Coordinates of N, CA and C in Angstrom, one line a residue:
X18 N -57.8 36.5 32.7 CA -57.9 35.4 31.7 C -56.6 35.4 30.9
X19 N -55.8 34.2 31.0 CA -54.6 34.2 30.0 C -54.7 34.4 28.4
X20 N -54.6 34.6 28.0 CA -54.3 35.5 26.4 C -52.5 35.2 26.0
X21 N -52.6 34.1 24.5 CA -51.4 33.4 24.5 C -50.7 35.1 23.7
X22 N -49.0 35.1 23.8 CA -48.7 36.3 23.3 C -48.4 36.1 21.8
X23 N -48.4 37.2 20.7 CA -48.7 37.2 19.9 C -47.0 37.8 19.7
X24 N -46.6 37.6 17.9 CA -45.7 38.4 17.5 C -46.2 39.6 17.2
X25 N -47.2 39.9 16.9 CA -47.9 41.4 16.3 C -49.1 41.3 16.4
X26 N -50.2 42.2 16.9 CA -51.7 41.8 17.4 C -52.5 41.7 15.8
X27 N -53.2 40.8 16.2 CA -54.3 40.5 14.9 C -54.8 41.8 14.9
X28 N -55.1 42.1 13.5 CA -55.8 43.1 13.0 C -57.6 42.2 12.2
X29 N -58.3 43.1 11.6 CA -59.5 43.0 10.9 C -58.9 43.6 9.2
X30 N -58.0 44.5 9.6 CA -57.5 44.6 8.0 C -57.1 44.2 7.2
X31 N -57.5 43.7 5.9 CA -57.3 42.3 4.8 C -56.3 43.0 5.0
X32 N -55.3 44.3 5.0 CA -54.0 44.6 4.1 C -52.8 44.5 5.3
X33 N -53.2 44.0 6.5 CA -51.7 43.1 7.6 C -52.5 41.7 8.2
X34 N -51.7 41.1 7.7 CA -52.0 39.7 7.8 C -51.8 39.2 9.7
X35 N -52.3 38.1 9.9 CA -52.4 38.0 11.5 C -50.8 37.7 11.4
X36 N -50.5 38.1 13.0 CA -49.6 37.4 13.5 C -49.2 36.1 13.9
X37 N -48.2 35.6 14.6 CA -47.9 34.1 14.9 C -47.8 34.4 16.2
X38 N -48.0 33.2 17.0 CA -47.9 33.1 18.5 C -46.1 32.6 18.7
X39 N -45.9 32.5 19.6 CA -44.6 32.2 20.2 C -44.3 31.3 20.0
X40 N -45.3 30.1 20.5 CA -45.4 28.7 20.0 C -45.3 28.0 18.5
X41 N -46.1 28.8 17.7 CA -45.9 28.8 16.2 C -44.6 28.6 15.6
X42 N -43.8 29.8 16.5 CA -42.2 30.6 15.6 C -41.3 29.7 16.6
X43 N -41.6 29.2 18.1 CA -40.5 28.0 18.1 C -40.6 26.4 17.3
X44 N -41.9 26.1 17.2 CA -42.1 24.9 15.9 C -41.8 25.3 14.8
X45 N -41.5 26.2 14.4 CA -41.2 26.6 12.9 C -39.4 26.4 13.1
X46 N -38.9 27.0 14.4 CA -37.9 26.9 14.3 C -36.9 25.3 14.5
X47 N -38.0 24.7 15.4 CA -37.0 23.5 15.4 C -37.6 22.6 14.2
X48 N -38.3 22.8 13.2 CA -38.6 22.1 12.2 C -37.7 22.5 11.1
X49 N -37.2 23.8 11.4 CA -36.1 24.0 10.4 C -34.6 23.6 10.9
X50 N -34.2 23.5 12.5 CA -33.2 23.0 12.7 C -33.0 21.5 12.8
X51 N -34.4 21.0 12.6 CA -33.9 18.9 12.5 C -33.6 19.4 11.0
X52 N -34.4 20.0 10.0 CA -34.0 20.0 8.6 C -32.2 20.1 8.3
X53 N -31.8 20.9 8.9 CA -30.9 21.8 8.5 C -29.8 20.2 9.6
X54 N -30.1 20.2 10.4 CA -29.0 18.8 11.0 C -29.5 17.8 10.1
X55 N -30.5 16.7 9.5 CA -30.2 16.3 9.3 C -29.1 16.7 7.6
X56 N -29.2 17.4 6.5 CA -28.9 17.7 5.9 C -27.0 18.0 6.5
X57 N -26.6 18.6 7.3 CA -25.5 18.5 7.7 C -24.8 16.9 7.9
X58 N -26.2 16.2 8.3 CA -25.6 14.7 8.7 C -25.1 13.9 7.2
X59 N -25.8 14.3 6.5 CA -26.2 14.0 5.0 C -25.0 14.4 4.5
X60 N -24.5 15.3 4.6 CA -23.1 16.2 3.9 C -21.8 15.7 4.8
X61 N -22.1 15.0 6.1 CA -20.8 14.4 6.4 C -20.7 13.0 6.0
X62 N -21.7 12.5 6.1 CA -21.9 11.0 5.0 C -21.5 10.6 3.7
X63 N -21.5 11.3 3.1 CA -21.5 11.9 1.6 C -19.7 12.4 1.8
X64 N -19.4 13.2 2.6 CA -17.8 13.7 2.9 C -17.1 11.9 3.3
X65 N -17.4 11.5 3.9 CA -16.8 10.5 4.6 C -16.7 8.9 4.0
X66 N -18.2 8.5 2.8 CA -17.9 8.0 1.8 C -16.7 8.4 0.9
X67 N -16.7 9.1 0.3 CA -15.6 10.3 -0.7 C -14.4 9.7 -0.5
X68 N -14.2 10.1 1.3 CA -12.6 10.3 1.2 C -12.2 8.7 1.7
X69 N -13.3 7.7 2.1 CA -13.5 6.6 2.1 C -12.7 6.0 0.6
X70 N -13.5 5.9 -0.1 CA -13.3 5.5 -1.5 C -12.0 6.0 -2.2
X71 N -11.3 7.4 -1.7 CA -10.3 7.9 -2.4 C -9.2 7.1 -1.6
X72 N -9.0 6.8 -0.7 CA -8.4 5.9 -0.1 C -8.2 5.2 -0.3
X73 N -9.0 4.0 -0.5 CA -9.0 2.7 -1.1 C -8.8 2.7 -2.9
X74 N -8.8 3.7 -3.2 CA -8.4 3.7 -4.8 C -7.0 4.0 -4.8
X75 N -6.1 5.0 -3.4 CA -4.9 5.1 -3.7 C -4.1 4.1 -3.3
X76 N -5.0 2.9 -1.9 CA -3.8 1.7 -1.9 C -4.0 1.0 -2.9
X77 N -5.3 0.8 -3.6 CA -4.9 -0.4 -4.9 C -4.0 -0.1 -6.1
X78 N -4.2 1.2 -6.0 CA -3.4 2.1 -7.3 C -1.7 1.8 -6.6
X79 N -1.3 1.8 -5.1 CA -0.3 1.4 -4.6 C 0.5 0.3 -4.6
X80 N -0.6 -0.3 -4.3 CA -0.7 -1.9 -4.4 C -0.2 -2.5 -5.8
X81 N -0.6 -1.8 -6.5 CA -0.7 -2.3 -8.4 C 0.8 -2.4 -8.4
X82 N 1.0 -0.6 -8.2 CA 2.0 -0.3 -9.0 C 3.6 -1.0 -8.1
X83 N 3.3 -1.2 -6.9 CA 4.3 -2.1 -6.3 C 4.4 -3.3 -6.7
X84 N 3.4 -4.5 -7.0 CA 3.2 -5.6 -7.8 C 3.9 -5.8 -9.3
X85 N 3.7 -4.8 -10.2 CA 4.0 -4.4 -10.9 C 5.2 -4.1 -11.1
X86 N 6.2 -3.6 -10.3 CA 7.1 -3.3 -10.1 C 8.0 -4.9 -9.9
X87 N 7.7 -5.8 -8.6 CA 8.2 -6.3 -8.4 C 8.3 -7.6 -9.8
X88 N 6.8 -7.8 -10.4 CA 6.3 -8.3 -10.7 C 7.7 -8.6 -12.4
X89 N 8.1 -7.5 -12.2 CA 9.0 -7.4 -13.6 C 10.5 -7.8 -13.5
X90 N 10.8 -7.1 -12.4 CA 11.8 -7.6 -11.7 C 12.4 -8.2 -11.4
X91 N 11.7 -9.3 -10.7 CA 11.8 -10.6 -10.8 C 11.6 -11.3 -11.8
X92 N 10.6 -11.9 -12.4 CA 10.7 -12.2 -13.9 C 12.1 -12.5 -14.6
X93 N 13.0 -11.6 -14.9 CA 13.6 -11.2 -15.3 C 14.8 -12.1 -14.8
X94 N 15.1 -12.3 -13.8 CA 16.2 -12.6 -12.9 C 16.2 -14.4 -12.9
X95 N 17.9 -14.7 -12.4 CA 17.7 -16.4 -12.3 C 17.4 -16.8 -10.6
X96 N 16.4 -17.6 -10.7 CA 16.1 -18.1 -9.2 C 17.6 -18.0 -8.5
X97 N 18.4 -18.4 -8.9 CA 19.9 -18.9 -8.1 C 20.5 -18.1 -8.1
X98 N 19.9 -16.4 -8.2 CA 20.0 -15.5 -7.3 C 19.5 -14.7 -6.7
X99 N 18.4 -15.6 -6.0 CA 17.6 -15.0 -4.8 C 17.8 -15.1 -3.6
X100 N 18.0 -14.5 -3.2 CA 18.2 -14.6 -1.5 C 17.2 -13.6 -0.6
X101 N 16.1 -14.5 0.6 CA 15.3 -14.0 1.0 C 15.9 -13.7 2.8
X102 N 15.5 -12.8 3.4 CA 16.2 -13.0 4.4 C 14.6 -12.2 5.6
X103 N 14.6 -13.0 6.5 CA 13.6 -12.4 7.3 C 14.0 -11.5 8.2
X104 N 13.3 -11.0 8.5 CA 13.5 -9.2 9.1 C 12.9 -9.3 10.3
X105 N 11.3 -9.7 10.4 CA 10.5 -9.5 11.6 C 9.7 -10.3 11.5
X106 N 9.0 -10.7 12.6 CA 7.6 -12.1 12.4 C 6.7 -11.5 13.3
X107 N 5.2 -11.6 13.1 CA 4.3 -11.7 14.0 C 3.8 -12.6 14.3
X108 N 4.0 -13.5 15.1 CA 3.7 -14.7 15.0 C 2.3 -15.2 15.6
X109 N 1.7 -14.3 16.4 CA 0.2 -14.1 16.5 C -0.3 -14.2 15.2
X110 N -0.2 -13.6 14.3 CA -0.9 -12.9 13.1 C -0.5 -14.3 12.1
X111 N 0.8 -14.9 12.2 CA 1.1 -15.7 11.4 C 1.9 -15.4 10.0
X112 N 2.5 -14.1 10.3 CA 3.0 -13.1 8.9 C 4.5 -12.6 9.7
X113 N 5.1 -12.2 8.1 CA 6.7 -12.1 8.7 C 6.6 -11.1 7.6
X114 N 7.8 -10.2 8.2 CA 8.2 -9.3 7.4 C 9.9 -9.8 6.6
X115 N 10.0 -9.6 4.8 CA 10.7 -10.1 4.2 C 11.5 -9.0 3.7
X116 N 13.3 -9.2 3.6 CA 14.0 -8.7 2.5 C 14.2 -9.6 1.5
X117 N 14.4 -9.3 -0.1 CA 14.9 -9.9 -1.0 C 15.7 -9.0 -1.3
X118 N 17.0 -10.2 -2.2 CA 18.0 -9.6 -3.1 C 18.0 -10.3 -4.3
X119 N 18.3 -10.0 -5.6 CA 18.4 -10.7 -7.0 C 18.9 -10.1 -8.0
X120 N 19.6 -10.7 -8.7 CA 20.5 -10.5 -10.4 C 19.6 -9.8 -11.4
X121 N 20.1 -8.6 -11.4 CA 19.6 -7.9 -13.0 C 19.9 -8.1 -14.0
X122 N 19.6 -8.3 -15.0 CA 20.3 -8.1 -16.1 C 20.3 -6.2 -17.4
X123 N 19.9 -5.4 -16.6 CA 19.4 -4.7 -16.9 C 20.4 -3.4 -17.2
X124 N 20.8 -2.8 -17.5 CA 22.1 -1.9 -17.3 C 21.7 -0.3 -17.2
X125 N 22.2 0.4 -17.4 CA 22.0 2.1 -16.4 C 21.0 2.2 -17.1
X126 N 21.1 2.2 -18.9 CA 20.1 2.8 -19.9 C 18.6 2.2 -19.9
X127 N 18.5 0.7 -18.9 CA 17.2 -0.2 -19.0 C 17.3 -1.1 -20.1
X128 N 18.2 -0.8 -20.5 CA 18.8 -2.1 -22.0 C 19.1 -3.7 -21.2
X129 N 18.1 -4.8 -21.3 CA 18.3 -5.9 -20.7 C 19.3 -6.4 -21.6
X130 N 20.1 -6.9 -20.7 CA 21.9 -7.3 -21.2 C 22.0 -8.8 -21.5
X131 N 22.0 -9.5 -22.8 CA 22.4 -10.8 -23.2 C 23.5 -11.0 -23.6
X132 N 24.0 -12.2 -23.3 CA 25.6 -12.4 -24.4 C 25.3 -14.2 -25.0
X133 N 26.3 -14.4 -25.7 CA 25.9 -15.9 -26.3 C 27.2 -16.7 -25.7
X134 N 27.1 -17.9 -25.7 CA 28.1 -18.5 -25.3 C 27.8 -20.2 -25.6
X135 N 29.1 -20.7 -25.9 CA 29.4 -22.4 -26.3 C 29.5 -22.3 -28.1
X136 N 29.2 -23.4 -28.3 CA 29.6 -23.4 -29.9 C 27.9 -23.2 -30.7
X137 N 27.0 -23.4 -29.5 CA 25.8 -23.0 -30.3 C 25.0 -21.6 -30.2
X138 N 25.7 -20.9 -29.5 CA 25.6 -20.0 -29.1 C 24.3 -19.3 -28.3
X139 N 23.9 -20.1 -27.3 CA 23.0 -20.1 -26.4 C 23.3 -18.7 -25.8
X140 N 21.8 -18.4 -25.8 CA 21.5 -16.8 -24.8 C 21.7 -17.1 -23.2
X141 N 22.2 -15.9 -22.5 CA 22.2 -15.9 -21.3 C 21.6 -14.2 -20.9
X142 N 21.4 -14.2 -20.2 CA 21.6 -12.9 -19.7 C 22.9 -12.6 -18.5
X143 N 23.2 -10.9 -18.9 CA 24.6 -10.7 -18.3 C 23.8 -10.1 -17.1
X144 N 24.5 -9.9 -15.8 CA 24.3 -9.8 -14.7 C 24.7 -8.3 -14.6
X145 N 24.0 -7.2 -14.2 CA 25.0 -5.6 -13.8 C 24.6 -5.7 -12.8
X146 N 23.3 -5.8 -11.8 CA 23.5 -5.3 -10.4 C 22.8 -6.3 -9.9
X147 N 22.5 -5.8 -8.3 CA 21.0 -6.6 -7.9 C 20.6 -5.4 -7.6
X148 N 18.9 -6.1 -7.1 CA 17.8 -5.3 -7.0 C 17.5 -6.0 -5.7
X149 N 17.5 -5.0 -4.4 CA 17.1 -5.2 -3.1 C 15.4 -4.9 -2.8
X150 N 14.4 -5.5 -2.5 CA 13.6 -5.0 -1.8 C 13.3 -4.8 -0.2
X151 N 13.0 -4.2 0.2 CA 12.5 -4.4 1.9 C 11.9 -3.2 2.2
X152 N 11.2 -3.3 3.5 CA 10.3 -3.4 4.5 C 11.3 -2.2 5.5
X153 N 10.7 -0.6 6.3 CA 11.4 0.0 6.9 C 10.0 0.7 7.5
X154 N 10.2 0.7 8.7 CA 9.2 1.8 9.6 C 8.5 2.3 9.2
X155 N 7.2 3.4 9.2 CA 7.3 4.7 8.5 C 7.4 5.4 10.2
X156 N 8.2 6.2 10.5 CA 7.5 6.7 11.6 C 6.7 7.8 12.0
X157 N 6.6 8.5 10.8 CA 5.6 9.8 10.7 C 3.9 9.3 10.0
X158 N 3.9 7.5 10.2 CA 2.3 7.3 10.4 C 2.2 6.4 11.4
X159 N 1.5 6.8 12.1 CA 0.8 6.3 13.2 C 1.6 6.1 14.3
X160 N 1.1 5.7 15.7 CA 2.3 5.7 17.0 C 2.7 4.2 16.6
X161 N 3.7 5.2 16.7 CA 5.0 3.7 17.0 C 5.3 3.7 16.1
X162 N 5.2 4.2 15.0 CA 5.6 3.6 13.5 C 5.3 2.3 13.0
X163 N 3.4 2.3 12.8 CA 3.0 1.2 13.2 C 3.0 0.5 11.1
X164 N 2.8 1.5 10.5 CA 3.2 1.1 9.0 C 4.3 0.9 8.9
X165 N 4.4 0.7 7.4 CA 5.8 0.2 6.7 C 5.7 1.1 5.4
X166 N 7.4 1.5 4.9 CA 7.4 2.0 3.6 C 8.2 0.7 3.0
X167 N 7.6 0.9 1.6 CA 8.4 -0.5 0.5 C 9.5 0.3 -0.2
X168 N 11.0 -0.3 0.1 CA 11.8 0.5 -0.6 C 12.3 -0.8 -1.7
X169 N 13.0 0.2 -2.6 CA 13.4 -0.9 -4.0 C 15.1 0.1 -4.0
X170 N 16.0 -1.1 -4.2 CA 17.4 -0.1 -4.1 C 18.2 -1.1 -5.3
X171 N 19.0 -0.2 -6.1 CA 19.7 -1.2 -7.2 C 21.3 -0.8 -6.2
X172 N 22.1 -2.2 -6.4 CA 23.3 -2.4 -6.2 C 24.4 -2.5 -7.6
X173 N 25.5 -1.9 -7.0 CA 26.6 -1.7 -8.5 C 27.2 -3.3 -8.6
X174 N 27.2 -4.0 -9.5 CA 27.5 -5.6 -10.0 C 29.3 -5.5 -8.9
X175 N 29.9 -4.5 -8.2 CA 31.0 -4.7 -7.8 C 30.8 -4.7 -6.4
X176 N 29.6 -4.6 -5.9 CA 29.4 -4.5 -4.5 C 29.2 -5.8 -4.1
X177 N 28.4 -6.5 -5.2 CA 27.5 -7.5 -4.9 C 27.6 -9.0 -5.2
X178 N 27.6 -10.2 -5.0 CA 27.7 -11.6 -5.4 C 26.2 -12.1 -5.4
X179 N 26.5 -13.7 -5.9 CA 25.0 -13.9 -6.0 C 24.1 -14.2 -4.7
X180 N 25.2 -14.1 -3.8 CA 24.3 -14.4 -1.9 C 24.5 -13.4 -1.2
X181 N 24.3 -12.3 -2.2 CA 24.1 -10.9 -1.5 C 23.2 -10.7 -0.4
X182 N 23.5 -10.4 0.7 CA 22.2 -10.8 1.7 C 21.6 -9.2 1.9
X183 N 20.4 -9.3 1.1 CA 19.5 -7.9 1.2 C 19.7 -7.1 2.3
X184 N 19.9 -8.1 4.2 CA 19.5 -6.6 5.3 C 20.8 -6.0 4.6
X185 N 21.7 -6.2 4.4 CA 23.0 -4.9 4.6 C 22.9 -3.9 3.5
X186 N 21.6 -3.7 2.9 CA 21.0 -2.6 1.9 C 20.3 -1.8 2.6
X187 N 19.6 -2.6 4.1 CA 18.5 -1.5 4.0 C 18.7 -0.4 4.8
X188 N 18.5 0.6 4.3 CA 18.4 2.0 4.7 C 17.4 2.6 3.9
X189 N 17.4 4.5 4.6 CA 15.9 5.3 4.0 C 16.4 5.6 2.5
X190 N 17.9 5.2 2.2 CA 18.3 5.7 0.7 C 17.7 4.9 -0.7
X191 N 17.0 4.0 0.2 CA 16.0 3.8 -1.5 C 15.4 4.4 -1.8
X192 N 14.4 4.0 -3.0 CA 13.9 4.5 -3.6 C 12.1 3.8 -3.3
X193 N 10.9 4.6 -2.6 CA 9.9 4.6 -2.2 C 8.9 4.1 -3.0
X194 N 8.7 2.6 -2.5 CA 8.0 2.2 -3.9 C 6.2 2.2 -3.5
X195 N 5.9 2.0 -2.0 CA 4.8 1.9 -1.5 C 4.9 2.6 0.0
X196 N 3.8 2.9 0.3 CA 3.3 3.6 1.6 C 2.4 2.6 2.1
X197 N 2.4 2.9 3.4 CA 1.1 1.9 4.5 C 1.2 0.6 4.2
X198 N 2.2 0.3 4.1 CA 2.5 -1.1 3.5 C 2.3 -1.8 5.8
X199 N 1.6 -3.4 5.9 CA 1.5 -3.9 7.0 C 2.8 -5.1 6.7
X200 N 3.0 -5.9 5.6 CA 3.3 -7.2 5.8 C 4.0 -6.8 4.3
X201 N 5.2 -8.3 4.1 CA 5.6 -8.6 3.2 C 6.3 -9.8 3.2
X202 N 5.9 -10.9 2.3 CA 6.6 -12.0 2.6 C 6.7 -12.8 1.2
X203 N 7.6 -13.6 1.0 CA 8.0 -14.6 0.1 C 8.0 -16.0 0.2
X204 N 6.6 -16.6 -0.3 CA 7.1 -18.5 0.1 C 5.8 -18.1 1.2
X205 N 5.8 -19.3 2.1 CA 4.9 -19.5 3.2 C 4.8 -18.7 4.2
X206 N 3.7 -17.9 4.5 CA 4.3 -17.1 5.6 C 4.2 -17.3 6.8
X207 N 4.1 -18.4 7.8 CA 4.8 -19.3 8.9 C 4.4 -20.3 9.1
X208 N 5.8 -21.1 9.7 CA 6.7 -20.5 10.4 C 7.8 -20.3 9.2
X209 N 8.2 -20.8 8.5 CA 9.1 -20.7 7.5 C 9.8 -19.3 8.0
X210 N 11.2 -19.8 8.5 CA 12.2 -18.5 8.1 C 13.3 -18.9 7.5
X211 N 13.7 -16.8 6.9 CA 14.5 -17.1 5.8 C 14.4 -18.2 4.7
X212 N 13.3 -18.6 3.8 CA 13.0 -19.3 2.7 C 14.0 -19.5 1.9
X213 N 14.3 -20.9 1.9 CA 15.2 -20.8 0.9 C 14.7 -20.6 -0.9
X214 N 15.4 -20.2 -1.9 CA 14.6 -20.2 -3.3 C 16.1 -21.3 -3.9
X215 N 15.3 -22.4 -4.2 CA 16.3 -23.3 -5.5 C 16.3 -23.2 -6.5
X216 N 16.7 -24.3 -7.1 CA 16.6 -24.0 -8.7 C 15.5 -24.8 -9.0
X217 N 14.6 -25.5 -8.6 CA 13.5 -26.1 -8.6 C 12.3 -25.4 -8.5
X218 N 12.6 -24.1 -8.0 CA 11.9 -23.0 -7.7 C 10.8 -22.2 -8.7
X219 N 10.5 -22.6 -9.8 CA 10.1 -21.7 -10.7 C 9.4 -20.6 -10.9
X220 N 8.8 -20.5 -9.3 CA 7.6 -19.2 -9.4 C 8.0 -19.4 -7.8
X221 N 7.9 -17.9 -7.7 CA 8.0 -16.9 -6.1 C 6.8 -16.9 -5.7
X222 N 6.0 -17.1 -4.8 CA 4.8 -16.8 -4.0 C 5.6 -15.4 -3.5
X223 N 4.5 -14.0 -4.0 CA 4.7 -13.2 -2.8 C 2.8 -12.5 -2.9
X224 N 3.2 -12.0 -0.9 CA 2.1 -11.5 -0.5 C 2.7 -10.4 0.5
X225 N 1.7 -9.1 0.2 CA 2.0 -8.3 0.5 C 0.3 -7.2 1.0
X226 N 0.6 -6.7 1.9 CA -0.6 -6.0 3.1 C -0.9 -5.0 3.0
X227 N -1.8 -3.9 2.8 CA -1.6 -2.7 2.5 C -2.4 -2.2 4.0
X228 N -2.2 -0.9 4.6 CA -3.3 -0.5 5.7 C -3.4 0.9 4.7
X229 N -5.0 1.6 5.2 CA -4.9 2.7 5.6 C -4.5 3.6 6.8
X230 N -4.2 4.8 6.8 CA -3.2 5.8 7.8 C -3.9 5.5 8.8
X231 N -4.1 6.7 9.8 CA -4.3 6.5 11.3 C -5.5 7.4 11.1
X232 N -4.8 8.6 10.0 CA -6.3 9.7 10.0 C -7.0 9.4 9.2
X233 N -6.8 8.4 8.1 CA -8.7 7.8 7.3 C -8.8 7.1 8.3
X234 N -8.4 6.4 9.3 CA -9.3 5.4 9.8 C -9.7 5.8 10.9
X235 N -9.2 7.3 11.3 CA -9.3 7.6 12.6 C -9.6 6.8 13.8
X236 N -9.9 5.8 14.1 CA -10.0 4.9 15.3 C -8.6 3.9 15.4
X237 N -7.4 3.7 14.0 CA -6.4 3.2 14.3 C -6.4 2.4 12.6
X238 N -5.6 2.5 12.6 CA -5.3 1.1 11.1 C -6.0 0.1 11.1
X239 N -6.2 -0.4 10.3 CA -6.8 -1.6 9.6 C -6.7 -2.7 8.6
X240 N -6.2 -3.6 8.4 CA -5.7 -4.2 6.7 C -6.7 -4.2 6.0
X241 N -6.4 -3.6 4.8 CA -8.0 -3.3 3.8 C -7.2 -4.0 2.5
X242 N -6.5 -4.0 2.4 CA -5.7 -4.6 1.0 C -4.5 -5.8 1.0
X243 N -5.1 -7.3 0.2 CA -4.2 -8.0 0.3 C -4.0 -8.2 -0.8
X244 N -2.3 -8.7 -1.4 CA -1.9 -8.8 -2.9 C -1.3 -9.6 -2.7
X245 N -1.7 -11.1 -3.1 CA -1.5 -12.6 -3.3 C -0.8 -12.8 -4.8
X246 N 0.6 -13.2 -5.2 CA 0.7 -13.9 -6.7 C 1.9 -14.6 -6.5
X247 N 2.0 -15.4 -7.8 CA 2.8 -16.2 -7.6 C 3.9 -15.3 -9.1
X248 N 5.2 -15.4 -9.2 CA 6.0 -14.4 -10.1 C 6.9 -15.6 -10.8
X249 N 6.5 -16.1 -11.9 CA 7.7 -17.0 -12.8 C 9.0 -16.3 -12.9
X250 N 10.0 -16.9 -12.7 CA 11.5 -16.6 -13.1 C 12.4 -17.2 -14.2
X251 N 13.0 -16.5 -14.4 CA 13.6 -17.2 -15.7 C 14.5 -18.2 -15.4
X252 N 14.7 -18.4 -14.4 CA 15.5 -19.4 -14.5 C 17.2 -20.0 -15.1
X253 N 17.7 -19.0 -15.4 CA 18.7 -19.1 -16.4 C 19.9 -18.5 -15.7
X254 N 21.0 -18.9 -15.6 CA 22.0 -18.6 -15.2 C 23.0 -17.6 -15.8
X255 N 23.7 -17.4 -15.4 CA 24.7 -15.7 -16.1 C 25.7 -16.6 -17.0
X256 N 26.0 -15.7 -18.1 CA 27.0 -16.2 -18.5 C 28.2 -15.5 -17.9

């Protein structure tokens, strides 16, 4: 007669409690191993929102402080000396990658530079450099060097005129203003190339793309961040 096996034989003595069958201690066990996986699944969900979210807080925080940047920059400067020059186009996608160049008035100390001039003595601002932006590989994210870093580079007022044409700045010797950057463009983004800016000009359309890396997204990049504005200029010529 079969007789199921026990972990320790039942006793009659209240003072050793019965044993469990075999069957008992493997249901006990895989009722504690769904516990224990789902609770793991629970802890990579919880991991994977997190670094989810910390991501997307450091391209907006990217995003800002690039905006921001540009955003002052320009301002600052006379339309009639901007010069936009196109770099790359995707023309599937309908997006071009942009350099700009434009007139500072700003000098080593960040002291913005006016002089007066005529018999009424009208303000100008004085001109010390330009200020280059552009668009360069990254190649240490993703294959192919599928991002972009945003560089910002100031020129000495002796290098430069007002049709300074931004490519012959760009190199890695700027100064790093954004990471995972996808796109960057000024004015319409196609087909329009090389945009011209006039003096009729009074506000810059720029738009600019942010991805995350290769390893938050682990399946490949994605555009998760777009930064649409339009940037008033001053309009005002050097004396």
């Amino acid at each position: 007669m079969f007789c199921p096996i026990r972990m320790s034989e039942r006793t009659s003595d209240p003072d050793f409690p019965d044993g469990y069958t075999l069957m008992e201690v493997m249901i006990a066990m895989t009722i504690a191993m769904i516990s224990l996986l789902g609770a793991y699944a629970l802890m990579l969900s919880i991991g994977r929102h997190y670094r989810d979210s910390s991501a997307m807080t450091d391209m907006y925080a990217d995003s800002r402080i690039a905006v921001e940047r540009l955003f002052r920059d320009l301002s600052e400067t006379s339309n009639s000396t901007v010069v936009v020059r196109t770099t790359d186009i995707r023309s599937e996608e309908g997006l071009r990658d942009d350099a700009i160049s434009f007139a500072s008035a700003r000098g080593e100390d960040g002291t913005f530079q006016l002089g007066t001039y005529g018999a009424f003595n009208f303000v100008r601002p004085i001109h010390q450099k330009a200020i280059i932006y552009y668009l360069l590989n990254d190649a240490g994210n993703g294959t192919g060097g599928y991002s972009k870093k945003l560089y910002r580079k100031e020129i000495p007022k002796t290098d430069w005129d007002d049709n300074y044409d931004p490519t012959w700045a760009m190199d890695e010797n700027g100064e790093v203003i954004a990471r995972n950057v996808d796109y960057m463009y000024f004015g319409l983004p196609y087909p329009a190339v090389d945009p011209e800016v006039t003096r009729q000009d009074h506000v810059l359309d720029v738009s600019i793309g942010f991805l995350r890396s290769l390893e938050e997204m682990e399946a490949g990049p994605a555009r998760t961040v777009k930064v649409n504005t339009g940037i008033p200029m001053m309009n005002r010529g050097e004396k």
